[in-house]
mmCIF file of C-alpha atoms in Angstrom:
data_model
loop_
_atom_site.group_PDB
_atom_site.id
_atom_site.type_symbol
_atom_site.label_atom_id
_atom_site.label_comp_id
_atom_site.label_asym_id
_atom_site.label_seq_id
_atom_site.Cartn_x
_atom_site.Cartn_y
_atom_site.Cartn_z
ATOM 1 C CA UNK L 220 87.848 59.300 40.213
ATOM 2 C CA UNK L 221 87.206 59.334 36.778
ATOM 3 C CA UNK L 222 90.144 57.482 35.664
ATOM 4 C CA UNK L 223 89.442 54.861 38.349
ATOM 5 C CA UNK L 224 86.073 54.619 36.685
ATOM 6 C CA UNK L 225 87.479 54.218 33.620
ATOM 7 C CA UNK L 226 89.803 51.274 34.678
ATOM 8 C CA UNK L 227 87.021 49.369 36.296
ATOM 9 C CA UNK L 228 85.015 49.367 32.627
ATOM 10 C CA UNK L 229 87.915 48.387 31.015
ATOM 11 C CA UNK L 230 88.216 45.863 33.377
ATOM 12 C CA UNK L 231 84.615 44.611 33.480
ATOM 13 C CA UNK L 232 85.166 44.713 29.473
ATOM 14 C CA UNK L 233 87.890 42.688 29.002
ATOM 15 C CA UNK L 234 86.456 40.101 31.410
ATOM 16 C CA UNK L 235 83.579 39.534 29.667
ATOM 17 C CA UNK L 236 85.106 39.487 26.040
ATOM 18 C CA UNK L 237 87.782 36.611 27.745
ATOM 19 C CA UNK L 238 84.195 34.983 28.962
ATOM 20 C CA UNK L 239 82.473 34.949 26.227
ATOM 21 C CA UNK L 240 85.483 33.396 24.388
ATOM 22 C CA UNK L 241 86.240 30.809 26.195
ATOM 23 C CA UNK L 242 82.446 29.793 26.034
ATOM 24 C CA UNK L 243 82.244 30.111 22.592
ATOM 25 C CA UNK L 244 85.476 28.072 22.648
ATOM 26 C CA UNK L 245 83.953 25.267 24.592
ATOM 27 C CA UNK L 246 81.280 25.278 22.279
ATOM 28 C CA UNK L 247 82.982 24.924 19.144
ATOM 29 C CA UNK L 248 85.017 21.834 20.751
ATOM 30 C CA UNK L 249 82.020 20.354 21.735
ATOM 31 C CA UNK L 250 79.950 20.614 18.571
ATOM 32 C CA UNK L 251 82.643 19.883 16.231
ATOM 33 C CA UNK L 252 83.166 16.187 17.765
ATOM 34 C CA UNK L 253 82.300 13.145 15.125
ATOM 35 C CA UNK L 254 78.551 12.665 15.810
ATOM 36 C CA UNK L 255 78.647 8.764 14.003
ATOM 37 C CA UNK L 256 79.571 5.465 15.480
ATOM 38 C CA UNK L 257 83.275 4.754 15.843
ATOM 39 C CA UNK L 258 84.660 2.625 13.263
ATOM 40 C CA UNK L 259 85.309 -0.625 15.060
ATOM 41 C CA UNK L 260 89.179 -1.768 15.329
ATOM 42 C CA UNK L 261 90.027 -4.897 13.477
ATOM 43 C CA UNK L 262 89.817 -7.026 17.148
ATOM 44 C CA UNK L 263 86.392 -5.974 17.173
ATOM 45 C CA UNK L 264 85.480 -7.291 13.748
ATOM 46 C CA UNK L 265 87.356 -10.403 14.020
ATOM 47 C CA UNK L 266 85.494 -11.055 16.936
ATOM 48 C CA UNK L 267 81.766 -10.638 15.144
ATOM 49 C CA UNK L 268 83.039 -12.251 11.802
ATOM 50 C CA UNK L 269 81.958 -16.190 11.513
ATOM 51 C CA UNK L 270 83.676 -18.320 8.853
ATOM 52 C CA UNK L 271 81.601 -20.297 6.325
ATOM 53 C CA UNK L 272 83.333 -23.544 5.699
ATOM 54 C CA UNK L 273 83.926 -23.989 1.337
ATOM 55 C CA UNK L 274 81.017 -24.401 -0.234
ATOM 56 C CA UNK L 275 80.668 -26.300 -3.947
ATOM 57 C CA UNK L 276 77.397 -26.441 -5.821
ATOM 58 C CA UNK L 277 76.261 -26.352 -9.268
ATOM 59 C CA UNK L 278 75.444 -23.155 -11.087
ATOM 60 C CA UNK L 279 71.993 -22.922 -13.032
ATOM 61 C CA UNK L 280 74.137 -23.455 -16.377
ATOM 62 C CA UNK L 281 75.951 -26.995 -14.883
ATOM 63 C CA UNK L 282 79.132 -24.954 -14.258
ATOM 64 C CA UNK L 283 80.559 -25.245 -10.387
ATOM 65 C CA UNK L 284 81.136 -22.807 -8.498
ATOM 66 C CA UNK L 285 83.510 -23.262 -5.064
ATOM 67 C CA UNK L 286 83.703 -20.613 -2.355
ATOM 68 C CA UNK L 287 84.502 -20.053 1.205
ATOM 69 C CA UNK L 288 82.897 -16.617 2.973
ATOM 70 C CA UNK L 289 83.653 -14.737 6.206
ATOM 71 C CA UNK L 290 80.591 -13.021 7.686
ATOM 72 C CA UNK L 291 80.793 -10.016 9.585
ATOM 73 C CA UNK L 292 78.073 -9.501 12.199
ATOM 74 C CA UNK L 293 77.254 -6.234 14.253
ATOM 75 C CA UNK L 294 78.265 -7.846 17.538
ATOM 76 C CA UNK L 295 79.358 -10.888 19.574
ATOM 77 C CA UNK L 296 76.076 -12.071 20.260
ATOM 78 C CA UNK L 297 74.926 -12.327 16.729
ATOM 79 C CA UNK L 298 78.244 -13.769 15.501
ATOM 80 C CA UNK L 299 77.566 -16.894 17.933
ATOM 81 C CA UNK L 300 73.748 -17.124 16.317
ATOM 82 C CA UNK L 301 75.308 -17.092 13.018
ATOM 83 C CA UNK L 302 77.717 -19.558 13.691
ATOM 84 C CA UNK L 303 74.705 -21.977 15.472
ATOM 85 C CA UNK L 304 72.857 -20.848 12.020
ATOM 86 C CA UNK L 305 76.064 -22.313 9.871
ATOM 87 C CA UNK L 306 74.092 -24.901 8.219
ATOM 88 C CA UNK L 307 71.224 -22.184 7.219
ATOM 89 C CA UNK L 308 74.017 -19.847 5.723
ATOM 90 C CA UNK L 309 75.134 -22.896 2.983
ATOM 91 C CA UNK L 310 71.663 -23.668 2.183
ATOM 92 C CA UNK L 311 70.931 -20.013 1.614
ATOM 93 C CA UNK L 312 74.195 -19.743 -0.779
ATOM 94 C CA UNK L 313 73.404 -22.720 -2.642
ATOM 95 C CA UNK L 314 70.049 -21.303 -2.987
ATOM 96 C CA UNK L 315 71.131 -18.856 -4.584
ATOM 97 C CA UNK L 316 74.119 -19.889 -6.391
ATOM 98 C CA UNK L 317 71.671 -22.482 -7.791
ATOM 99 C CA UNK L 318 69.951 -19.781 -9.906
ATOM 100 C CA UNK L 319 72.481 -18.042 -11.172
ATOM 101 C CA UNK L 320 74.995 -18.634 -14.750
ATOM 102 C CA UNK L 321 78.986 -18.239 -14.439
ATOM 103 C CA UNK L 322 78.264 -14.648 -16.365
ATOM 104 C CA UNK L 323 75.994 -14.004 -13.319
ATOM 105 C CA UNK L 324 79.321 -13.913 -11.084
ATOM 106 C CA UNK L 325 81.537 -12.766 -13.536
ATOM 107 C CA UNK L 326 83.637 -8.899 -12.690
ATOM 108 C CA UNK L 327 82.835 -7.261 -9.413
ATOM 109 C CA UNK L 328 79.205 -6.655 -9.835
ATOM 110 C CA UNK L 329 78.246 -10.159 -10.275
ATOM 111 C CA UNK L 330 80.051 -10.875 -7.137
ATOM 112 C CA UNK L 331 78.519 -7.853 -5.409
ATOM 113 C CA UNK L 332 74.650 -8.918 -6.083
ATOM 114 C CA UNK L 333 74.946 -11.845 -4.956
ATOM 115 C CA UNK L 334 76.728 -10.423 -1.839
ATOM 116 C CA UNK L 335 74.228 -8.158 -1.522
ATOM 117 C CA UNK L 336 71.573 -10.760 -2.017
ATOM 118 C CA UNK L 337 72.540 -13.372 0.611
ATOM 119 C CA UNK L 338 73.193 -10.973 3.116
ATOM 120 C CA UNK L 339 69.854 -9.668 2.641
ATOM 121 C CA UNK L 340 68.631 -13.369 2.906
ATOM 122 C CA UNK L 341 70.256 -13.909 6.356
ATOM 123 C CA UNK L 342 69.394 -10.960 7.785
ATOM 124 C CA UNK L 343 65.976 -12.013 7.805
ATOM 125 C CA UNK L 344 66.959 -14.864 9.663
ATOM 126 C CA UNK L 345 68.744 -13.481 12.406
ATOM 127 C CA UNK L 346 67.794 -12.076 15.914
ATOM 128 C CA UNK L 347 70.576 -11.205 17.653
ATOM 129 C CA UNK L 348 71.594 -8.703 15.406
ATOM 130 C CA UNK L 349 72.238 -8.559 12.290
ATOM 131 C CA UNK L 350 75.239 -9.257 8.922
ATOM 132 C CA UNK L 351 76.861 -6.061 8.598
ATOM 133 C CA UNK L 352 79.271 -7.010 5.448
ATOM 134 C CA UNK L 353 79.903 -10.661 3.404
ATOM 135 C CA UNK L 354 83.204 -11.184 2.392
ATOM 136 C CA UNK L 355 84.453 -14.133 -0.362
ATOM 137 C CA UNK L 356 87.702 -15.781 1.281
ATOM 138 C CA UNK L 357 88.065 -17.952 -1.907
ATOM 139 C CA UNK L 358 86.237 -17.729 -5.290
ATOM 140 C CA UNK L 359 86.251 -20.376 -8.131
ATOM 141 C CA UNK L 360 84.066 -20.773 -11.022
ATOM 142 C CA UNK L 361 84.494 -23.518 -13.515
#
């Protein structure tokens, strides 16, 4: 009697210790999954990205500047408003362009304001979404 006793706590035991692993299990696998949005696959962007036809205009110190851009959107919706809003897109880069020098552009950093700068610009103009990232496809200052 006793040692049947004994084998049904040991029992009871080791079911519970296997229980409370495998929950603590389940919970570890279900905590530890990536909590941000999914990087998109390159379909996906290609899809949202609208291309800017080449653009030349005249820098603030009568140099030119020529440039083509590719515009990534957050979504297939917003790239077709972008690419209705074409037009608005070159007069916002010429805007731009217009008050800035060749040294403006010059290295990375140049480049990166006035990334940073226009796709601040359209953002405000769009509804559908909004420009994720602005990328140069061509780049010539002279």
């Amino acid at each position: 009697m006793k040692n049947n006793k004994m084998l049904t706590m040991i029992i009871i035991l080791l079911v519970a210790v296997i229980l409370i692993g495998v929950i603590l299990f389940v919970l570890l696998t279900q905590f530890n999954k990536p909590t941000g949005a999914v990087e998109p696959s390159i379909d996906e962007i290609v899809e949202s990205t609208v291309e800017v036809p080449e653009i030349t205009t005249n820098l603030a110190d009568k140099r030119v500047v020529r440039l083509s851009l590719k515009i990534q959107t957050t979504s297939k919706d917003a790239a077709a408003e972008l690419t209705k809003r074409v037009f608005q897109v070159q007069n916002i880069a010429i805007q731009e362009l217009s008050e800035m020098e060749q040294k403006d552009l010059e290295g990375k950093q140049g480049k990166l304001i006035f990334q940073k700068s226009l796709k601040t610009r359209l953002n405000e103009l769009m509804q559908e979404g909004e420009v994720q990232e602005v990328y140069f496809t061509s780049f010539i200052t002279q």
